[in-house]
Short mmCIF file of C-alpha atoms in Angstrom, two decimals:
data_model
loop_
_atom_site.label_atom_id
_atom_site.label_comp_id
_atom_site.label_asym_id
_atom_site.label_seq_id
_atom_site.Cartn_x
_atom_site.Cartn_y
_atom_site.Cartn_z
CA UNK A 297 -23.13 -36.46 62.24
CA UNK A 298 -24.85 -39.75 61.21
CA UNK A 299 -25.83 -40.33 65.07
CA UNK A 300 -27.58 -36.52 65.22
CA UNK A 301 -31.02 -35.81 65.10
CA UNK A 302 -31.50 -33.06 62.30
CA UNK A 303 -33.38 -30.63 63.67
CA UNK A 304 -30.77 -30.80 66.50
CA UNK A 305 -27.70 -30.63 64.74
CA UNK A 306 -29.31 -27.84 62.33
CA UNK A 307 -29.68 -25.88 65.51
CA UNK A 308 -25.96 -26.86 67.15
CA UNK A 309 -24.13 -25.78 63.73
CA UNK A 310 -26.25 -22.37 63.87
CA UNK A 311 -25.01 -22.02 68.02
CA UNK A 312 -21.77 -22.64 67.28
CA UNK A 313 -21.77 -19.59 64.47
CA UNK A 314 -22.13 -21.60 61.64
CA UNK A 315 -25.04 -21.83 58.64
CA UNK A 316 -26.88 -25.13 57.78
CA UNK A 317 -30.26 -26.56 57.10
CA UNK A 318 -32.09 -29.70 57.52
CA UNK A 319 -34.18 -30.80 54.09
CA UNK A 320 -37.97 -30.72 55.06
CA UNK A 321 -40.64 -30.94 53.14
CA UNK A 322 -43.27 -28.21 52.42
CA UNK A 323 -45.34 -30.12 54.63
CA UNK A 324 -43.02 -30.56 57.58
CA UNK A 325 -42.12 -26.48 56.98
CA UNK A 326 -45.58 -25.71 57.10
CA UNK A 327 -45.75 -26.73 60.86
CA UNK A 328 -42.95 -24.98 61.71
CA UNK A 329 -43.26 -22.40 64.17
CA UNK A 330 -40.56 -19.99 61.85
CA UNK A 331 -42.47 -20.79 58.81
CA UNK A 332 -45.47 -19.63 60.59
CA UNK A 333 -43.57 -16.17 61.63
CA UNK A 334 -42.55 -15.77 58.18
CA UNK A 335 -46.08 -16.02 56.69
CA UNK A 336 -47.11 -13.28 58.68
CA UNK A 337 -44.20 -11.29 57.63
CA UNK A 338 -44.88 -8.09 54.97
CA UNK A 339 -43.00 -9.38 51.58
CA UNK A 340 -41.60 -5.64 51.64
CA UNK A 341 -41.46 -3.40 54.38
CA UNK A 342 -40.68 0.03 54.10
CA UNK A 343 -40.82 2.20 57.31
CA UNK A 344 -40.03 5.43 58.36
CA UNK A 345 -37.04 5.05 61.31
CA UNK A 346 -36.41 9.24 61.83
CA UNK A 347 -37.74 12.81 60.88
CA UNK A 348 -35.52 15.07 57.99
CA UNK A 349 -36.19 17.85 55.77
CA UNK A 350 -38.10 16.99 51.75
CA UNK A 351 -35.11 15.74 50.21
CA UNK A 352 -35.28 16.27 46.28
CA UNK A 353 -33.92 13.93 44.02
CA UNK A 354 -30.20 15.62 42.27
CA UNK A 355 -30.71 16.84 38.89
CA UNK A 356 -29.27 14.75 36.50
CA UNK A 357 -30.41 12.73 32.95
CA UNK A 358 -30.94 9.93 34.67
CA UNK A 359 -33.35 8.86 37.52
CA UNK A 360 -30.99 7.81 40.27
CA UNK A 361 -27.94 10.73 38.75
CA UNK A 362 -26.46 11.93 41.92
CA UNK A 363 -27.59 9.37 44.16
CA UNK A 364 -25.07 7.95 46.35
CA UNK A 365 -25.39 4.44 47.71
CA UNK A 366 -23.08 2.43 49.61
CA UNK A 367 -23.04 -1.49 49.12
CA UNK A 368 -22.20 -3.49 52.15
CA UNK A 369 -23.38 -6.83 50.69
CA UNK A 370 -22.10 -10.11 49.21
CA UNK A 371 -23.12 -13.07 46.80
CA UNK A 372 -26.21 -12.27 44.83
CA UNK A 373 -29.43 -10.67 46.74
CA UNK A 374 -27.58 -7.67 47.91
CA UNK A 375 -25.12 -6.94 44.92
CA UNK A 376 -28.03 -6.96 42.57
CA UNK A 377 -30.10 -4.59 44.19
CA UNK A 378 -27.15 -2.11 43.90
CA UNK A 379 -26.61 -3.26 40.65
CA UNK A 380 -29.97 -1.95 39.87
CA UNK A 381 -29.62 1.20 41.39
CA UNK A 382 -26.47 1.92 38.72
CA UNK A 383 -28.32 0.64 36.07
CA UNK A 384 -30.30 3.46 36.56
CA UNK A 385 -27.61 6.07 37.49
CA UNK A 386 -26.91 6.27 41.14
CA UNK A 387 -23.25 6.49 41.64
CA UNK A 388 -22.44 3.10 44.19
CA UNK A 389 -20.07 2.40 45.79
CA UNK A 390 -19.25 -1.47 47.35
CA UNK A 391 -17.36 -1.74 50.63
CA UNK A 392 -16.05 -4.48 51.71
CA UNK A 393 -12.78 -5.99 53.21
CA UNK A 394 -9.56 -8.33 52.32
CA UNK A 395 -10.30 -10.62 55.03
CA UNK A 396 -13.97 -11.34 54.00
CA UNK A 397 -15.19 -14.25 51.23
CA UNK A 398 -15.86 -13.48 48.08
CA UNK A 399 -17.81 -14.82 45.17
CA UNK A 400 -14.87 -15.13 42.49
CA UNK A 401 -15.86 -14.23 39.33
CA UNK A 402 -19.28 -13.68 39.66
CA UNK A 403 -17.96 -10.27 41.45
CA UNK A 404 -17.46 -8.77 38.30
CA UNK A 405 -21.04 -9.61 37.50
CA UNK A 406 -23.07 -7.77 40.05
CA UNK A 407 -20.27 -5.47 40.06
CA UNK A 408 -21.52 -4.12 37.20
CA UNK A 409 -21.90 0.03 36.95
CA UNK A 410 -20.10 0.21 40.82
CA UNK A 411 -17.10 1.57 42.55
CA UNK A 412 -14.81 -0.75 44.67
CA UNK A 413 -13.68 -0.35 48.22
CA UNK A 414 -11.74 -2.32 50.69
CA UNK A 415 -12.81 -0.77 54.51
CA UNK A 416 -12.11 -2.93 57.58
CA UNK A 417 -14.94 -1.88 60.07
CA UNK A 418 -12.62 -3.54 63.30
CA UNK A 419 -10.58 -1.14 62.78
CA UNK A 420 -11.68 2.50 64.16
CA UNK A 421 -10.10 4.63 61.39
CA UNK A 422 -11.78 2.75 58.91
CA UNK A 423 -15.25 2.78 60.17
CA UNK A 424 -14.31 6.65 60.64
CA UNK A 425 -14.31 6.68 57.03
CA UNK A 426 -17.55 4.57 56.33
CA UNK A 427 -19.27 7.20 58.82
CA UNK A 428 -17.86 9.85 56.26
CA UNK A 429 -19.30 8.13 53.26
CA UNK A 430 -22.58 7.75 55.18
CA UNK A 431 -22.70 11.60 55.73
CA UNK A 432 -22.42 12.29 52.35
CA UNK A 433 -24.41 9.55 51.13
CA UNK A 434 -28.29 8.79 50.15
CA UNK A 435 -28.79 4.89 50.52
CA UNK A 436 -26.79 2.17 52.99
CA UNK A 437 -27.69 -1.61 52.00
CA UNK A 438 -26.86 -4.76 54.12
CA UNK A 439 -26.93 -8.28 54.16
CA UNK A 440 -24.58 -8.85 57.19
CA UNK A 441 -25.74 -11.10 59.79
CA UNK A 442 -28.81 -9.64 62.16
CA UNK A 443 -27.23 -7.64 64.58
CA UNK A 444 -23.49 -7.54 63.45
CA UNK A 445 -22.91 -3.81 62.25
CA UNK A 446 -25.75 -3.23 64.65
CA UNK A 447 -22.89 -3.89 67.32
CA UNK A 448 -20.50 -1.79 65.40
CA UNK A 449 -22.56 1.49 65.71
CA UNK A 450 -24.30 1.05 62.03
CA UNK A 451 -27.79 0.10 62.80
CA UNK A 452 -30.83 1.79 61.05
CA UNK A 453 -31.15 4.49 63.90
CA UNK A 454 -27.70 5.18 64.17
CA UNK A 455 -27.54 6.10 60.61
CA UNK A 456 -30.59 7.74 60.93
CA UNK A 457 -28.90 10.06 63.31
CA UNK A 458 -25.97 10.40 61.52
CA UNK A 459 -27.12 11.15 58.01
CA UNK A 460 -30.86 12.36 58.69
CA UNK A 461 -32.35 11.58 55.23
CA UNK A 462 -30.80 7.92 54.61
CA UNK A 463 -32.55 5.56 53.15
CA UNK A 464 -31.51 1.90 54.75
CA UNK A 465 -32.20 -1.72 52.69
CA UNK A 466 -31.85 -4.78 55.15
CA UNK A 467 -31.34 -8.03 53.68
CA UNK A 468 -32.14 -10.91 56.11
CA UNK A 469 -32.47 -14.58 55.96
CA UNK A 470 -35.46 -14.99 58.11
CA UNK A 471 -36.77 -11.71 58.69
CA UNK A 472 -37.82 -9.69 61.90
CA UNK A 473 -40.04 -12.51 63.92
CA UNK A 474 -39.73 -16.00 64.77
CA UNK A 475 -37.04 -18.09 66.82
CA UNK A 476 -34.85 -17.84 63.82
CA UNK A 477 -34.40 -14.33 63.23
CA UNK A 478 -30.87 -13.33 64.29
CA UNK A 479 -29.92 -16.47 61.99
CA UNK A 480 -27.80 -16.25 59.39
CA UNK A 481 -29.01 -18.04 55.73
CA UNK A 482 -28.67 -17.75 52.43
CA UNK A 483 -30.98 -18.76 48.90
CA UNK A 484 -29.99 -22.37 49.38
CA UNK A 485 -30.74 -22.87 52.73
CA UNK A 486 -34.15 -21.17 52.65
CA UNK A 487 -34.40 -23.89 49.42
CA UNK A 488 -33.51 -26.80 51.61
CA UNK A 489 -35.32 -25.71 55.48
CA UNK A 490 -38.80 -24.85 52.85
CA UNK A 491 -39.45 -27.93 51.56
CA UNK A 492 -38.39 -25.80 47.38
CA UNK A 493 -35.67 -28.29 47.17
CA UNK A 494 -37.28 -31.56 48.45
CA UNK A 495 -40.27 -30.88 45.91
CA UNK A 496 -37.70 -29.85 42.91
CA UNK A 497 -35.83 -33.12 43.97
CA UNK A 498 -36.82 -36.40 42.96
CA UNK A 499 -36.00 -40.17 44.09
CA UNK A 500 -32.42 -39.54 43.86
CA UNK A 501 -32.82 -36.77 46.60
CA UNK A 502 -33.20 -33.13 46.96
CA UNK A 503 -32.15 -30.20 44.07
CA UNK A 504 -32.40 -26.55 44.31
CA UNK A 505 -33.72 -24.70 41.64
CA UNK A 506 -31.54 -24.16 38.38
CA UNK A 507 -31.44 -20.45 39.30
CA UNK A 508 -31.02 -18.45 42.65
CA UNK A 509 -34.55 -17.37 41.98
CA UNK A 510 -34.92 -15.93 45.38
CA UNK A 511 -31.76 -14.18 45.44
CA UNK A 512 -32.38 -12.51 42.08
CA UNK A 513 -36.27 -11.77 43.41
CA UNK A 514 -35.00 -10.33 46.77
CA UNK A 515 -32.21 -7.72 44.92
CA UNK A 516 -34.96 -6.41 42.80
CA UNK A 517 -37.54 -5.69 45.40
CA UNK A 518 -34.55 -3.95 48.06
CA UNK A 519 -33.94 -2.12 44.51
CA UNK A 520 -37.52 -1.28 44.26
CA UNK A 521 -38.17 -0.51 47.86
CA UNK A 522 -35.22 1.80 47.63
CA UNK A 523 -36.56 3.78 45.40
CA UNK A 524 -39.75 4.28 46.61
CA UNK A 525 -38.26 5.31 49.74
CA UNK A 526 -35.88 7.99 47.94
CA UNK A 527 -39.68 9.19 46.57
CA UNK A 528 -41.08 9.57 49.97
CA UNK A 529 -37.90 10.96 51.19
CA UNK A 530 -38.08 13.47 47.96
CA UNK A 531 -41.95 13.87 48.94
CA UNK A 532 -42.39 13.82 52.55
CA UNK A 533 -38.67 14.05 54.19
CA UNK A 534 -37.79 11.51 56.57
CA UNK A 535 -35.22 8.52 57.19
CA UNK A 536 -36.26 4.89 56.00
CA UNK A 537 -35.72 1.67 56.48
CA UNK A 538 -36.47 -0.99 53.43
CA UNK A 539 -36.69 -4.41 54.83
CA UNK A 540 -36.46 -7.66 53.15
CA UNK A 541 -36.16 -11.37 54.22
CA UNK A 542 -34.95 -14.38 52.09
CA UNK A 543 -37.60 -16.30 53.42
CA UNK A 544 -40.64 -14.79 53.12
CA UNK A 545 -39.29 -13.99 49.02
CA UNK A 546 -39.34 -17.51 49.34
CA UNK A 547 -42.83 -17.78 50.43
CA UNK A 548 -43.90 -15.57 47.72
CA UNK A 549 -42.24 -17.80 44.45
CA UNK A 550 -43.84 -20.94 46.20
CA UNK A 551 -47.52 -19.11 46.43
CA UNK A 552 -47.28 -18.67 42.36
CA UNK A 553 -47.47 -22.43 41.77
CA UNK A 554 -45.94 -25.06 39.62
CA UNK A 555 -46.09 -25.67 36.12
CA UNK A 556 -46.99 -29.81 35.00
CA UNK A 557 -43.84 -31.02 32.99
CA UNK A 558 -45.99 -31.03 29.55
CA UNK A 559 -46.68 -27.13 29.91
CA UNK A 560 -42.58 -26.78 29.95
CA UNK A 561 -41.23 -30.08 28.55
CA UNK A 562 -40.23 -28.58 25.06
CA UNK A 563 -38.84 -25.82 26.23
CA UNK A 564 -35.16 -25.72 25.27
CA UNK A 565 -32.79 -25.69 28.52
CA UNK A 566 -30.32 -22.91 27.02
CA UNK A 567 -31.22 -20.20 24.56
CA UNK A 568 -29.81 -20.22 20.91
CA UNK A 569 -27.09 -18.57 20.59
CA UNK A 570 -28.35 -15.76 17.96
CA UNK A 571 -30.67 -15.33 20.99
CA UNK A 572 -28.15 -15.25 23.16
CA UNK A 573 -26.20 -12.67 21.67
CA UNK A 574 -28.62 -10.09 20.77
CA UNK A 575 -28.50 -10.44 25.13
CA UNK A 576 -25.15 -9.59 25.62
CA UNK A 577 -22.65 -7.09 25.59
CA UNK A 578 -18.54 -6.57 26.21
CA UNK A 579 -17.57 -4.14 28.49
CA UNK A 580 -13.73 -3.39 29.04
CA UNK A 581 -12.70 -3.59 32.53
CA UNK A 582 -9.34 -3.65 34.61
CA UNK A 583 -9.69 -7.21 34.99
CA UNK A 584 -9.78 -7.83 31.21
CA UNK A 585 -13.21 -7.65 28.25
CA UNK A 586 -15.90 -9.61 29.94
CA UNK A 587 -18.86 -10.25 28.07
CA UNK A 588 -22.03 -10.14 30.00
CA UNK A 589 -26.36 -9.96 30.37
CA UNK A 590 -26.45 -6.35 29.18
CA UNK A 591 -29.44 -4.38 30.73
CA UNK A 592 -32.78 -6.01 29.52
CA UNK A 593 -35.60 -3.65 30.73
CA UNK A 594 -35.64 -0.46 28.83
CA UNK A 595 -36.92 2.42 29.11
CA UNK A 596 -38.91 4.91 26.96
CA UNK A 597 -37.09 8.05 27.87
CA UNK A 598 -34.22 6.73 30.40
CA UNK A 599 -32.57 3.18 28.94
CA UNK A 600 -30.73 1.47 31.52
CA UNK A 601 -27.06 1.43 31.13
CA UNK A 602 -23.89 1.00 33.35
CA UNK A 603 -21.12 3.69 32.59
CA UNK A 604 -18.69 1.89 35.41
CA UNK A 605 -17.00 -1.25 34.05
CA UNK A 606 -16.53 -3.60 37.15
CA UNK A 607 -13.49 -4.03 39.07
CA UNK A 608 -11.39 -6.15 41.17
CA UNK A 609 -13.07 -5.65 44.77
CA UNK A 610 -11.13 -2.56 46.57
CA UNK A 611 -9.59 -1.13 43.27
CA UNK A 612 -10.81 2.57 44.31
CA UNK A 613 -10.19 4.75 47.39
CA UNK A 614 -12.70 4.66 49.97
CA UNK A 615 -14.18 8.19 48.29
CA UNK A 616 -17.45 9.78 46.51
CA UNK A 617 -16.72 10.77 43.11
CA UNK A 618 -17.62 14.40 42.60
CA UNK A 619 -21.43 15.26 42.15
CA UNK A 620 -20.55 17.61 38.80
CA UNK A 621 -19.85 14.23 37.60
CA UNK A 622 -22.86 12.21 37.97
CA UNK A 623 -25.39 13.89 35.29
CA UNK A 624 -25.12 10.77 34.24
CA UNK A 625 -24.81 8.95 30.02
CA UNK A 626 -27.36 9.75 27.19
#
């Protein structure tokens, strides 16, 4: 690799199937023509893909109770905006298969609040099943690669056909324009290709941010777009799609600026740990107690709270539990 070009063996790893990115600066990103589609890219799109009857919200004690979503996402972005949804009461439910990666421990993390499936969508049966979910179901979120479950019969208009009503989040790296858009990526890469990492770095080289800011950013946002779609839906009727790119989240952090060192320098790197404490909470789960970030937005009328511990990924049946039981916790 030491005899490549960058920007030439960036774009032979991403041919060949595979994810990478060369370390520009902001500069360098700045004249590139992707960077350019992503700038004119909406930081959240939400559009309507298909006509259906006013759909109200279920009745419940919560503001999601009832609402069914599916998960079909990894890593962070995705699994926190379903996280979210639960927090709030929405009964989800993560698919996803024995032969696909998975994030270790940090499963039981954003699996917070959810349901666990294994589904294998190459096989016909199984993707029988996900259709049946869909049916009965309210929101379907992605991150898969552009195109992928497209080219299994689960694009936005399919399931807008099938379940008239849905409300679809897609979770891209580079969004809908530009050269790069079927690409796959991930927080770090958009870090590295934006020049984040090359200005976080110093003379020792690059660094990505201590956090997966954009990750965390993106998940809250599909969370928030899904909801405002299950309004209109609840509203107007109609199918939606939510639409979100890693990218252009990216473009959004970088637009709020930097801090100089001396407005942050005294800042302590980790929190006490009274502070941290007061943060946390144990929840008992098949896999053992786990102590975790409880829920830190509240609520006046409607605290946040997840009544599902999390589980090892495909612990439950492929099933909805039944509505009578979502009216969700006090």
């Amino acid at each position: 690799a030491r005899t490549w070009d960058g920007e030439a063996l960036e774009d032979a790893i991403h041919a060949a199937g595979g994810c990478a990115g060369l370390v520009r600066t902001e500069a360098e990103w700045a004249l590139h023509v992707q960077a350019t589609a992503v700038a004119g890219q909406p930081l959240l799109e939400i559009r309507r893909i298909g006509d259906a009857p006013v759909e109200p919200l279920p009745p419940g004690k919560r503001p999601l109770s009832g609402v069914r979503v599916l998960d079909l996402t990894r890593v962070l972005a995705g699994p926190t905006c379903a996280r979210s949804l639960a927090e709030h009461g929405a009964d989800v439910l993560k698919v996803t298969a024995a032969h696909l990666p998975d994030s270790g421990a940090v499963e039981f993390d954003t699996g917070l609040g959810k349901l666990s499936a294994h589904l294998d969508l190459r096989d016909p049966d199984d993707a029988e099943r996900l259709r049946g979910l869909l049916r009965e179901g309210d929101v379907f979120s992605q991150s898969y690669r552009p195109g992928t479950l497209a080219a299994r019969g689960f694009s936005p208009e399919a399931l807008a056909a099938l379940r008239p009503g849905i409300v679809c989040v897609s979770l891209s790296a580079w969004g809908a324009s530009g050269p790069w858009r079927a690409r796959r990526g991930f927080d770090t890469i958009v870090q590295a290709v934006s020049g984040m990492a090359h200005a976080s770095g110093d003379a020792s080289g690059p660094r990505y941010l201590p956090v997966s800011a954009i990750d965390y950013v993106s998940g809250y946002l599909m969370a928030f777009g899904a909801m405002v779609a299950l309004e209109r839906r609840a509203l107007a009727g109609g199918s939606w799609l939510v639409s979100v790119s890693l990218a252009r989240i990216g473009r959004w952090i970088t637009a709020q600026g930097v801090l100089a060192p001396p407005a942050y320098g005294s800042v302590p790197g980790e929190l006490a740990e009274s502070e941290l404490r007061a943060l946390l909470e144990d929840t008992v789960s098949p896999a053992g107690r786990i102590r975790h970030l409880r829920p830190i937005v509240q609520m006046s009328e409607t605290n946040g709270a997840w009544r599902r511990p999390p589980v090892p990924l495909g612990y439950h049946a492929p099933a909805w539990p039944a509505r009578s039981a979502t009216s969700g916790v006090p």
